[in-house]
């Protein structure tokens, strides 16, 4: 090979044809750097040698010649488990050329999870026909991967054959995806300029907010909005999710006008705990703030830990965005709705059984989480809620002997008392179970000392953290369990609106919702939906039904006594008519809808479900007491 000398080093001479090509393209590069580039190119070629490419091409052409009336042919190289690894396996596709042939074929292998290390597409003329040729090589790193690839060989060949048959529809779809990819690229470049280093992975990583956003939006939505509006929305989504987690569920609202290619809208993003408010709650709050608004777009998603993001785009009756004054009304209405929903159910304290039942339900979960993580667990429950104060039961799981735990709880009491607006009402001696202790603090918060109710939670968490250090707010664990169980419950309601199932699910008593089986919850919800429909068709002011529901099979089978009462929400003092239940162990949940209020009950007697005769007697007594209470008929 001819060489030239540069600064004492011998480098290969540049072939004339390459020199002419570089000159034509006006590429200037030193001989040393050029030699380095060419060496790297040859190194890349060693992964898939030119002779292998030629062999694949010949194999394709021969298969095309032998196969009559074929629209496309696929040729796959031999797969040998005796080879050393890593190695490559080659795939070739030949057919009538069309725009998008290469992208379709490459996409098949990528979708199946194979790493393409070489890909080449070209057009050859054969007997007056333009044929498209795509040759690819995938990397195989082990004998196990080779076995998997061999097992998938026939399916891959079939998929490549189908993908390589061209059509106007396929070309259109590929062009659309190309346009979508261009938009995505512009968006992530803009996000990279705006986000901090700490946010980069969460926004731009393989499972980051940007990928999730584009995967869940229709292409028209993406194409019709400005890059800046998409960027702002993605960054806001990410930061809102983070903020909701860090603040213990403080609702987040962002409102901004935006122009699409067709209209001018007001965009609204709301984030909070899924169990605390719904899309319908948001729409109702907006309707109170700006009556007559028009909804143009809405989207919602829920994370694994139970945080839901709502996106709404609206306009006024004249198809215009709302001015600043009215968007301020919308923001206040949404925040007020979200905050009031958080505490609304705390006022429902009429369920027989009292707090002891509540504690028996939560403590096993707290202990389990503590034993797994060895991190102190804290759960805050609102026992009483008024317009002037909140009273909490705070359950804390700590480790150590009785003396150690008593000292820590005493310091917790001191820290809480130091915070303005907080008053410790009582504490209970730790109940020691092995190396863990269950500690309970009764606390009152005077609301006039706090800007909002969420601030109460933040202050309590801050003061406790100063004493016991990092702890886990068990509410997060509850949300994860709730979200997972909701998806399982929905499987029982294929023909019922998801929003209705979700509404009933989140209105069930908190720890009943977590501790009861999916099958039992589904039966409770189904009974509640059925009684609402029965009430709508009835002339009576209430409907009641009950059953002994059986769950599971064989040795794991269990029975639960379930009762449901639906009544006209206009009836005053209805729940005061339930004295009949006082002799039973009762878990009660309340669902309030515009057309009906529903009470969902699970009852037991001495820890067991009622027998058939006992259930019939209970239903008779309930009907009688409710009739007397409502209609005054004895």
Coordinates of C-alpha atoms in Angstrom, one line a residue:
X1 CA 0.0 0.0 0.0
X2 CA 1.3 3.5 -0.8
X3 CA 2.1 5.7 2.1
X4 CA 3.0 9.3 2.8
X5 CA 5.1 10.9 5.6
X6 CA 3.6 13.5 8.0
X7 CA 5.8 14.9 10.8
X8 CA 8.0 11.8 10.9
X9 CA 5.0 9.3 10.8
X10 CA 4.1 7.1 7.9
X11 CA 0.4 7.2 7.1
X12 CA -1.5 5.5 4.2
X13 CA -1.7 7.6 1.1
X14 CA -5.2 8.9 0.2
X15 CA -6.7 7.2 -2.8
X16 CA -7.2 9.5 -5.8
X17 CA -10.9 8.8 -5.9
X18 CA -11.4 9.7 -2.2
X19 CA -9.2 12.8 -2.6
X20 CA -11.5 14.0 -5.5
X21 CA -14.6 13.3 -3.5
X22 CA -13.3 15.3 -0.5
X23 CA -12.4 18.1 -2.8
X24 CA -15.8 18.1 -4.4
X25 CA -17.5 18.2 -1.0
X26 CA -15.0 20.9 0.2
X27 CA -13.9 18.8 3.1
X28 CA -10.5 19.8 4.5
X29 CA -8.8 17.4 6.9
X30 CA -5.2 16.6 7.7
X31 CA -3.7 13.3 6.4
X32 CA -3.2 12.0 10.0
X33 CA -6.8 12.7 11.0
X34 CA -8.1 11.3 7.7
X35 CA -6.1 8.1 8.3
X36 CA -7.6 7.8 11.8
X37 CA -11.1 8.2 10.5
X38 CA -10.6 5.6 7.8
X39 CA -9.2 3.2 10.4
X40 CA -12.2 3.7 12.6
X41 CA -14.5 3.0 9.6
X42 CA -12.6 -0.2 8.9
X43 CA -13.0 -1.2 12.5
X44 CA -16.8 -0.7 12.2
X45 CA -16.7 -2.8 9.1
X46 CA -15.2 -5.7 11.1
X47 CA -18.5 -6.0 12.9
X48 CA -20.2 -6.8 9.6
X49 CA -17.6 -7.4 6.8
X50 CA -18.2 -6.4 3.2
X51 CA -18.1 -10.0 2.1
X52 CA -21.0 -10.9 4.5
X53 CA -23.0 -8.0 3.0
X54 CA -22.3 -9.3 -0.5
X55 CA -23.3 -12.8 0.5
X56 CA -26.6 -11.5 1.9
X57 CA -27.3 -9.5 -1.3
X58 CA -26.6 -12.6 -3.5
X59 CA -28.8 -14.7 -1.3
X60 CA -31.6 -12.2 -1.6
X61 CA -31.3 -12.0 -5.4
X62 CA -31.3 -15.8 -5.8
X63 CA -34.3 -16.2 -3.5
X64 CA -36.1 -13.5 -5.5
X65 CA -35.3 -15.3 -8.8
X66 CA -36.6 -18.6 -7.5
X67 CA -39.8 -17.3 -5.9
X68 CA -42.4 -16.5 -8.5
X69 CA -45.0 -13.7 -7.9
X70 CA -43.4 -12.8 -4.6
X71 CA -43.9 -9.2 -3.4
X72 CA -41.0 -9.5 -1.0
X73 CA -38.4 -12.0 0.1
X74 CA -36.5 -12.3 3.5
X75 CA -33.2 -13.9 3.9
X76 CA -31.7 -14.7 7.4
X77 CA -28.1 -15.9 7.9
X78 CA -27.3 -19.1 9.8
X79 CA -27.5 -19.2 13.5
X80 CA -24.7 -21.3 15.1
X81 CA -24.5 -21.8 18.9
X82 CA -20.9 -23.0 18.5
X83 CA -19.7 -19.5 17.6
X84 CA -17.8 -17.3 20.0
X85 CA -19.7 -14.3 21.4
X86 CA -20.5 -11.6 20.8
X87 CA -21.4 -12.3 17.2
X88 CA -23.8 -11.0 14.6
X89 CA -26.8 -12.5 12.7
X90 CA -27.8 -10.9 9.4
X91 CA -31.2 -10.1 8.1
X92 CA -31.9 -9.2 4.5
X93 CA -35.1 -7.9 2.9
X94 CA -35.8 -7.3 -0.8
X95 CA -38.9 -6.1 -2.5
X96 CA -40.4 -3.4 -4.7
X97 CA -39.0 -0.1 -3.5
X98 CA -41.2 2.4 -1.7
X99 CA -40.5 5.4 0.7
X100 CA -40.1 4.1 4.2
X101 CA -39.0 0.5 3.4
X102 CA -35.8 0.8 5.5
X103 CA -37.6 2.4 8.5
X104 CA -40.2 -0.3 8.5
X105 CA -37.7 -3.1 8.5
X106 CA -35.4 -1.6 11.1
X107 CA -38.4 -0.8 13.3
X108 CA -39.4 -4.5 13.4
X109 CA -36.1 -5.6 14.9
X110 CA -36.0 -2.7 17.3
X111 CA -39.5 -3.4 18.5
X112 CA -38.5 -7.0 19.3
X113 CA -35.7 -5.7 21.4
X114 CA -32.7 -6.6 19.2
X115 CA -29.7 -4.2 19.0
X116 CA -28.9 -3.4 15.3
X117 CA -25.2 -2.8 14.8
X118 CA -25.3 -2.5 11.0
X119 CA -28.0 -1.3 8.6
X120 CA -27.9 -0.4 4.9
X121 CA -30.6 0.4 2.4
X122 CA -30.2 0.7 -1.3
X123 CA -32.1 0.6 -4.6
X124 CA -30.9 -1.8 -7.4
X125 CA -32.3 -2.1 -10.9
X126 CA -33.1 -5.7 -11.9
X127 CA -34.6 -6.5 -15.3
X128 CA -36.1 -3.0 -15.6
X129 CA -37.6 -3.1 -12.0
X130 CA -36.6 -0.9 -9.1
X131 CA -36.0 -3.2 -6.1
X132 CA -35.4 -2.0 -2.6
X133 CA -32.8 -3.8 -0.5
X134 CA -32.3 -3.6 3.3
X135 CA -29.5 -5.5 5.0
X136 CA -29.2 -5.4 8.8
X137 CA -27.1 -7.2 11.4
X138 CA -28.1 -7.6 15.1
X139 CA -25.6 -8.2 17.9
X140 CA -25.9 -11.5 19.8
X141 CA -24.0 -11.6 23.1
X142 CA -24.5 -15.1 24.4
X143 CA -25.6 -18.6 23.6
X144 CA -28.9 -17.9 25.5
X145 CA -29.6 -14.9 23.2
X146 CA -28.8 -17.0 20.2
X147 CA -31.4 -19.6 21.3
X148 CA -34.0 -16.8 21.8
X149 CA -33.2 -15.4 18.4
X150 CA -33.5 -18.9 16.8
X151 CA -36.8 -19.4 18.5
X152 CA -38.1 -16.0 17.1
X153 CA -36.6 -16.6 13.6
X154 CA -39.9 -17.5 11.9
X155 CA -41.9 -14.8 13.5
X156 CA -39.3 -12.2 12.7
X157 CA -39.2 -13.3 9.0
X158 CA -43.0 -13.0 8.8
X159 CA -43.0 -9.6 10.5
X160 CA -40.2 -8.3 8.1
X161 CA -42.1 -9.7 5.1
X162 CA -45.3 -7.9 6.1
X163 CA -43.5 -4.7 7.1
X164 CA -41.6 -4.5 3.8
X165 CA -44.8 -4.5 1.6
X166 CA -45.3 -0.9 0.6
X167 CA -48.5 1.1 0.5
X168 CA -49.6 4.7 0.5
X169 CA -51.0 4.2 4.0
X170 CA -47.7 3.0 5.3
X171 CA -45.7 5.7 3.7
X172 CA -48.2 8.3 5.2
X173 CA -47.8 6.8 8.6
X174 CA -44.1 6.8 8.5
X175 CA -44.0 10.4 7.3
X176 CA -46.3 11.3 10.2
X177 CA -44.1 9.5 12.7
X178 CA -41.1 11.3 11.2
X179 CA -42.8 14.6 11.8
X180 CA -43.7 13.5 15.3
X181 CA -40.0 12.6 15.9
X182 CA -38.9 16.1 14.7
X183 CA -41.3 17.7 17.1
X184 CA -40.1 15.5 19.9
X185 CA -36.5 16.4 19.1
X186 CA -37.2 20.1 19.2
X187 CA -39.1 19.7 22.5
X188 CA -36.3 17.8 24.3
X189 CA -33.7 20.2 23.1
X190 CA -35.7 23.1 24.6
X191 CA -36.3 21.1 27.9
X192 CA -32.5 20.4 28.1
X193 CA -31.8 24.1 28.0
X194 CA -34.4 24.9 30.7
X195 CA -34.1 22.1 33.2
X196 CA -31.5 21.6 36.0
X197 CA -29.0 18.8 36.0
X198 CA -31.1 17.1 38.8
X199 CA -34.2 17.2 36.7
X200 CA -32.7 15.8 33.5
X201 CA -33.2 12.1 34.0
X202 CA -36.8 12.5 35.3
X203 CA -37.6 14.7 32.3
X204 CA -35.5 13.3 29.4
X205 CA -34.6 9.7 30.5
X206 CA -36.0 6.6 28.8
X207 CA -39.0 6.6 31.2
X208 CA -39.0 10.4 31.7
X209 CA -41.9 12.8 31.5
X210 CA -41.2 13.8 27.9
X211 CA -41.4 10.2 26.6
X212 CA -44.6 9.5 28.6
X213 CA -46.1 12.8 27.3
X214 CA -45.6 12.1 23.6
X215 CA -46.6 8.4 24.0
X216 CA -50.0 9.4 25.5
X217 CA -51.0 12.4 23.3
X218 CA -52.7 12.1 19.9
X219 CA -50.6 13.3 17.0
X220 CA -53.0 16.2 16.2
X221 CA -52.5 17.5 19.7
X222 CA -48.7 17.5 19.3
X223 CA -48.7 19.0 15.8
X224 CA -51.2 21.8 16.6
X225 CA -49.4 23.3 19.6
X226 CA -46.2 25.4 19.7
X227 CA -43.0 23.8 20.9
X228 CA -42.9 26.2 23.9
X229 CA -46.4 25.3 25.1
X230 CA -45.5 21.6 24.9
X231 CA -42.2 22.2 26.8
X232 CA -44.0 24.2 29.5
X233 CA -46.6 21.5 30.0
X234 CA -44.0 18.7 30.3
X235 CA -41.8 20.6 32.8
X236 CA -44.9 21.6 34.8
X237 CA -46.1 18.0 34.9
X238 CA -42.8 16.8 36.2
X239 CA -42.4 19.5 38.8
X240 CA -46.0 19.2 40.0
X241 CA -45.7 15.4 40.6
X242 CA -42.5 16.1 42.6
X243 CA -44.1 18.9 44.6
X244 CA -47.2 16.8 45.5
X245 CA -45.0 14.1 46.8
X246 CA -42.8 16.5 48.8
X247 CA -45.7 18.4 50.3
X248 CA -47.8 15.4 51.4
X249 CA -50.5 16.0 48.8
X250 CA -50.8 19.8 48.5
X251 CA -52.9 20.3 45.3
X252 CA -51.1 22.1 42.5
X253 CA -52.8 24.4 39.8
X254 CA -51.2 26.0 36.8
X255 CA -53.2 28.1 34.3
X256 CA -51.9 29.7 31.1
X257 CA -53.4 30.7 27.7
X258 CA -52.2 29.1 24.6
X259 CA -52.7 29.3 20.8
X260 CA -53.1 26.3 18.6
X261 CA -53.3 26.3 14.8
X262 CA -57.1 26.5 15.1
X263 CA -58.1 28.3 18.3
X264 CA -57.0 30.3 21.3
X265 CA -57.6 28.4 24.7
X266 CA -57.0 28.6 28.4
X267 CA -54.9 25.6 29.5
X268 CA -55.2 24.3 33.0
X269 CA -53.1 21.6 34.8
X270 CA -54.2 20.3 38.2
X271 CA -52.3 17.7 40.3
X272 CA -53.1 16.0 43.6
X273 CA -53.9 12.7 45.2
X274 CA -56.2 10.5 43.1
X275 CA -58.4 9.6 46.0
X276 CA -59.1 13.2 46.9
X277 CA -60.7 14.7 43.8
X278 CA -61.7 13.7 40.3
X279 CA -62.1 15.2 36.8
X280 CA -65.7 15.8 37.5
X281 CA -64.8 17.7 40.6
X282 CA -62.5 19.9 38.6
X283 CA -65.1 20.6 35.9
X284 CA -67.7 21.4 38.6
X285 CA -65.3 23.9 40.3
X286 CA -64.5 25.5 37.0
X287 CA -68.2 25.7 36.2
X288 CA -68.8 27.6 39.4
X289 CA -66.0 30.1 38.7
X290 CA -66.8 30.7 35.0
X291 CA -70.3 29.4 34.1
X292 CA -70.8 28.4 30.5
X293 CA -67.2 27.4 29.7
X294 CA -66.6 25.0 26.8
X295 CA -64.3 22.0 27.3
X296 CA -62.0 21.5 24.2
X297 CA -59.6 18.9 25.5
X298 CA -59.0 16.9 28.6
X299 CA -56.4 14.2 29.6
X300 CA -55.6 12.6 32.9
X301 CA -53.1 10.0 34.2
X302 CA -52.4 8.4 37.5
X303 CA -49.0 7.4 38.8
X304 CA -48.3 4.1 40.6
X305 CA -48.2 6.0 43.9
X306 CA -51.7 7.5 43.5
X307 CA -51.0 11.0 42.2
X308 CA -53.3 12.1 39.3
X309 CA -52.6 14.9 36.8
X310 CA -55.5 16.5 35.0
X311 CA -55.0 18.6 31.9
X312 CA -57.9 20.7 30.7
X313 CA -58.1 23.2 27.8
X314 CA -61.2 25.4 27.7
X315 CA -62.6 28.6 26.3
X316 CA -65.5 30.9 27.0
X317 CA -68.8 31.0 25.1
X318 CA -67.3 33.3 22.5
X319 CA -64.5 30.7 21.8
X320 CA -61.9 33.0 23.4
X321 CA -59.6 32.3 26.3
X322 CA -60.4 33.7 29.7
X323 CA -58.8 37.0 30.9
X324 CA -56.6 37.2 33.9
X325 CA -59.3 38.1 36.4
X326 CA -61.4 35.1 35.5
X327 CA -58.4 32.7 35.5
X328 CA -57.7 33.9 39.0
X329 CA -61.3 32.9 39.9
X330 CA -60.7 29.4 38.3
X331 CA -57.4 28.9 40.3
X332 CA -59.1 29.8 43.6
X333 CA -62.1 27.6 42.9
X334 CA -59.9 24.6 42.0
X335 CA -57.7 25.0 45.1
X336 CA -60.7 25.5 47.3
X337 CA -62.3 22.4 45.8
X338 CA -59.2 20.2 46.2
X339 CA -58.5 21.3 49.8
X340 CA -62.1 20.9 50.9
X341 CA -62.4 17.4 49.3
X342 CA -59.3 16.4 51.3
X343 CA -61.1 17.1 54.6
X344 CA -64.7 16.5 53.6
X345 CA -64.7 12.8 54.6
X346 CA -63.0 13.6 57.9
X347 CA -66.4 15.0 59.0
X348 CA -68.1 11.7 58.4
X349 CA -67.6 10.3 61.9
X350 CA -71.0 8.6 62.5
X351 CA -69.8 5.1 61.6
X352 CA -70.2 2.7 64.6
X353 CA -67.1 1.0 65.8
X354 CA -65.1 4.1 66.6
X355 CA -61.4 4.8 66.4
X356 CA -60.4 1.4 67.9
X357 CA -61.6 -0.4 64.7
X358 CA -59.6 2.2 62.7
X359 CA -56.5 1.6 64.6
X360 CA -56.8 -2.2 64.4
X361 CA -56.9 -1.8 60.6
X362 CA -53.9 0.4 60.2
X363 CA -51.3 -0.9 62.7
X364 CA -50.6 -4.2 61.0
X365 CA -49.7 -2.3 57.8
X366 CA -47.5 0.2 59.7
X367 CA -45.6 -2.6 61.5
X368 CA -45.1 -4.5 58.3
X369 CA -43.6 -1.5 56.5
X370 CA -41.4 -0.7 59.5
X371 CA -40.0 -4.3 59.6
X372 CA -39.2 -4.2 55.9
X373 CA -37.6 -0.7 55.8
X374 CA -36.4 -0.2 59.4
X375 CA -37.6 3.5 58.9
X376 CA -39.9 5.1 61.4
X377 CA -43.5 5.1 60.2
X378 CA -46.0 7.9 60.8
X379 CA -49.7 8.0 60.0
X380 CA -51.8 11.1 60.7
X381 CA -55.6 10.7 60.8
X382 CA -58.1 13.5 61.2
X383 CA -60.4 12.5 64.0
X384 CA -62.5 15.7 64.2
X385 CA -62.8 18.5 61.6
X386 CA -64.6 21.9 62.1
X387 CA -64.2 25.3 60.6
X388 CA -62.1 26.3 63.5
X389 CA -59.8 23.4 64.3
X390 CA -58.6 19.9 63.3
X391 CA -57.9 17.1 65.8
X392 CA -55.5 14.4 64.8
X393 CA -54.6 10.9 65.9
X394 CA -50.9 10.5 65.1
X395 CA -49.6 6.9 65.1
X396 CA -45.8 6.6 65.2
X397 CA -43.9 3.3 65.0
X398 CA -40.4 3.4 66.5
X399 CA -37.8 0.9 67.6
X400 CA -36.0 0.6 71.0
X401 CA -36.9 -0.3 74.5
X402 CA -39.8 1.5 76.4
X403 CA -37.5 4.1 78.0
X404 CA -35.9 5.1 74.7
X405 CA -39.3 5.4 73.0
X406 CA -40.8 7.3 75.8
X407 CA -38.0 9.8 75.6
X408 CA -38.4 10.3 71.9
X409 CA -42.2 10.7 72.2
X410 CA -41.7 13.3 74.9
X411 CA -39.3 15.2 72.6
X412 CA -41.9 14.9 69.8
X413 CA -44.5 16.4 72.2
X414 CA -42.1 19.3 73.0
X415 CA -41.4 20.0 69.3
X416 CA -45.1 20.0 68.4
X417 CA -46.0 22.3 71.3
X418 CA -43.3 24.8 70.1
X419 CA -45.2 25.2 66.8
X420 CA -47.7 28.0 66.8
X421 CA -51.2 26.7 66.5
X422 CA -50.5 23.2 67.6
X423 CA -51.6 21.8 71.0
X424 CA -50.9 18.2 72.2
X425 CA -54.1 16.9 73.9
X426 CA -52.8 13.6 75.1
X427 CA -50.3 10.8 74.6
X428 CA -50.5 7.1 75.3
X429 CA -47.6 4.9 76.7
X430 CA -45.9 3.0 73.9
X431 CA -47.2 -0.5 73.3
X432 CA -44.1 -2.6 72.8
X433 CA -44.3 -5.5 70.4
X434 CA -40.9 -7.2 70.2
X435 CA -38.5 -4.5 69.2
X436 CA -41.2 -2.1 67.8
X437 CA -43.4 0.3 69.7
X438 CA -46.8 1.8 68.8
X439 CA -47.1 5.4 70.0
X440 CA -50.2 7.6 69.7
X441 CA -50.4 11.3 70.1
X442 CA -53.7 13.3 70.1
X443 CA -53.1 16.7 68.6
X444 CA -55.3 19.8 68.0
X445 CA -54.5 22.4 65.2
X446 CA -56.1 25.9 65.4
X447 CA -56.9 26.8 61.8
X448 CA -56.7 30.5 62.3
X449 CA -52.9 30.1 62.9
X450 CA -52.4 28.5 59.4
X451 CA -52.7 30.0 55.9
X452 CA -54.5 26.8 54.8
X453 CA -55.2 23.3 56.1
X454 CA -52.3 21.7 54.1
X455 CA -49.9 23.9 56.1
X456 CA -51.0 22.0 59.2
X457 CA -49.7 18.7 57.8
X458 CA -46.4 20.3 56.7
X459 CA -45.8 21.8 60.1
X460 CA -46.5 18.6 61.9
X461 CA -44.2 16.6 59.6
X462 CA -41.4 19.2 60.0
X463 CA -41.6 19.2 63.8
X464 CA -41.7 15.4 64.0
X465 CA -38.7 15.1 61.6
X466 CA -36.6 17.2 63.9
X467 CA -36.9 14.6 66.6
X468 CA -37.1 11.2 64.9
X469 CA -35.2 12.1 61.7
X470 CA -36.2 10.7 58.3
X471 CA -39.5 8.9 58.5
X472 CA -42.0 7.5 56.1
X473 CA -45.4 9.1 55.8
X474 CA -47.4 5.9 55.6
X475 CA -49.9 7.7 53.5
X476 CA -47.6 7.1 50.5
X477 CA -47.7 3.4 51.0
X478 CA -51.4 3.5 51.3
X479 CA -51.7 5.3 48.0
X480 CA -49.6 2.7 46.2
X481 CA -51.7 -0.1 47.5
X482 CA -54.9 1.8 46.7
X483 CA -53.9 2.5 43.1
X484 CA -52.9 -1.1 42.5
X485 CA -56.1 -2.4 44.0
X486 CA -58.3 0.1 42.0
X487 CA -57.0 -1.3 38.7
X488 CA -57.8 -4.9 40.0
X489 CA -61.3 -3.8 41.0
X490 CA -61.9 -2.2 37.6
X491 CA -61.4 -5.7 36.0
X492 CA -64.8 -6.6 37.5
X493 CA -66.6 -3.8 35.8
X494 CA -66.0 -4.1 32.1
X495 CA -69.4 -2.5 31.2
X496 CA -69.5 0.2 33.9
X497 CA -68.1 3.6 33.4
X498 CA -64.6 3.8 35.0
X499 CA -65.4 7.2 36.6
X500 CA -68.3 5.7 38.5
X501 CA -66.3 2.8 39.8
X502 CA -63.5 5.1 40.8
X503 CA -65.9 7.4 42.7
X504 CA -67.3 4.6 44.7
X505 CA -63.9 3.0 45.4
X506 CA -62.4 6.2 46.8
X507 CA -65.4 6.8 49.0
X508 CA -65.1 3.5 50.8
X509 CA -63.7 3.8 54.3
X510 CA -59.9 4.1 54.1
X511 CA -58.7 1.0 55.8
X512 CA -61.6 -1.2 54.7
X513 CA -60.6 -0.2 51.2
X514 CA -57.0 -1.4 51.8
X515 CA -57.7 -4.5 53.9
X516 CA -60.7 -6.0 52.2
X517 CA -60.3 -8.4 49.2
X518 CA -60.7 -7.1 45.6
X519 CA -63.7 -9.4 45.2
X520 CA -65.4 -8.0 48.3
X521 CA -64.8 -4.4 47.3
X522 CA -66.2 -5.2 43.8
X523 CA -69.4 -6.7 45.4
X524 CA -69.8 -3.6 47.6
X525 CA -69.4 -1.2 44.7
X526 CA -71.7 -3.2 42.5
X527 CA -74.4 -3.2 45.2
X528 CA -74.0 0.5 45.6
X529 CA -74.4 1.2 41.9
X530 CA -77.4 -1.1 41.7
X531 CA -79.2 0.6 44.6
X532 CA -78.8 4.0 43.0
X533 CA -80.4 2.7 39.8
X534 CA -83.2 1.1 41.8
X535 CA -83.9 4.4 43.7
X536 CA -84.2 6.3 40.4
X537 CA -87.0 3.9 39.3
X538 CA -88.7 3.8 42.7
X539 CA -91.4 6.0 44.3
X540 CA -90.0 5.5 47.8
X541 CA -87.4 7.8 49.4
X542 CA -85.0 5.0 50.1
X543 CA -83.9 1.5 48.8
X544 CA -82.2 -1.1 51.0
X545 CA -80.6 -4.4 50.1
X546 CA -78.2 -6.8 51.8
X547 CA -76.5 -10.2 51.2
X548 CA -74.0 -12.6 52.6
X549 CA -71.3 -12.3 50.0
X550 CA -68.9 -15.3 49.5
X551 CA -65.3 -14.7 48.4
X552 CA -62.6 -17.1 47.4
X553 CA -62.8 -20.9 47.1
X554 CA -62.2 -24.0 49.2
X555 CA -60.3 -23.5 52.4
X556 CA -59.7 -19.8 51.5
X557 CA -63.4 -19.0 51.2
X558 CA -64.9 -16.3 53.4
X559 CA -68.2 -14.7 54.0
X560 CA -69.0 -11.0 54.6
X561 CA -72.4 -9.5 55.4
X562 CA -72.9 -6.5 53.1
X563 CA -75.8 -4.0 53.3
X564 CA -76.4 -1.0 51.1
X565 CA -78.9 1.9 51.6
X566 CA -79.6 4.5 49.0
X567 CA -81.7 7.5 49.8
X568 CA -82.8 10.9 48.6
X569 CA -80.1 13.4 49.7
X570 CA -82.7 16.0 50.5
X571 CA -83.9 13.9 53.5
X572 CA -82.6 15.7 56.7
X573 CA -81.0 13.7 59.5
X574 CA -81.3 10.4 57.7
X575 CA -78.3 8.8 59.2
X576 CA -79.7 9.4 62.7
X577 CA -82.2 6.6 62.0
X578 CA -79.5 3.9 62.1
X579 CA -79.6 3.1 65.8
X580 CA -80.4 -0.5 64.8
X581 CA -76.7 -0.9 63.9
X582 CA -75.4 -0.2 67.3
X583 CA -75.3 -3.8 68.3
X584 CA -73.1 -4.8 65.4
X585 CA -69.5 -4.4 64.4
X586 CA -69.9 -2.0 61.5
X587 CA -67.7 -0.5 58.8
X588 CA -69.6 2.3 57.1
X589 CA -68.8 4.2 54.0
X590 CA -70.7 7.1 52.5
X591 CA -71.0 8.0 48.8
X592 CA -72.7 11.4 48.1
X593 CA -74.0 12.0 44.6
X594 CA -76.4 14.6 43.2
X595 CA -79.2 12.0 42.7
X596 CA -78.6 9.9 45.8
X597 CA -76.6 9.4 49.0
X598 CA -75.4 5.8 49.4
X599 CA -74.4 4.1 52.7
X600 CA -72.3 1.0 52.2
X601 CA -72.1 -1.2 55.3
X602 CA -70.1 -4.3 56.3
X603 CA -71.5 -5.9 59.4
X604 CA -70.4 -8.6 61.8
X605 CA -71.5 -10.1 65.1
X606 CA -68.7 -11.3 67.4
X607 CA -66.3 -11.2 64.5
X608 CA -68.3 -13.3 62.1
X609 CA -70.8 -12.6 59.3
X610 CA -74.5 -12.8 60.1
X611 CA -76.3 -16.0 59.3
X612 CA -79.2 -16.0 56.8
X613 CA -81.9 -15.6 59.5
X614 CA -79.9 -12.8 61.2
X615 CA -79.5 -10.9 58.0
X616 CA -83.2 -11.1 57.2
X617 CA -84.0 -9.9 60.7
X618 CA -81.6 -7.0 60.4
X619 CA -83.0 -5.9 57.0
X620 CA -86.6 -5.9 58.5
X621 CA -85.5 -3.8 61.5
X622 CA -83.7 -1.4 59.2
X623 CA -86.7 -0.9 56.9
X624 CA -89.0 -0.4 59.8
X625 CA -86.7 2.1 61.6
X626 CA -86.1 4.0 58.4
X627 CA -89.8 4.1 57.5
X628 CA -90.7 5.4 61.0
X629 CA -87.8 8.0 60.9
X630 CA -88.6 9.4 57.5
X631 CA -92.4 9.0 57.1
X632 CA -93.5 8.9 60.7
X633 CA -95.3 5.6 60.1
X634 CA -95.2 3.1 62.9

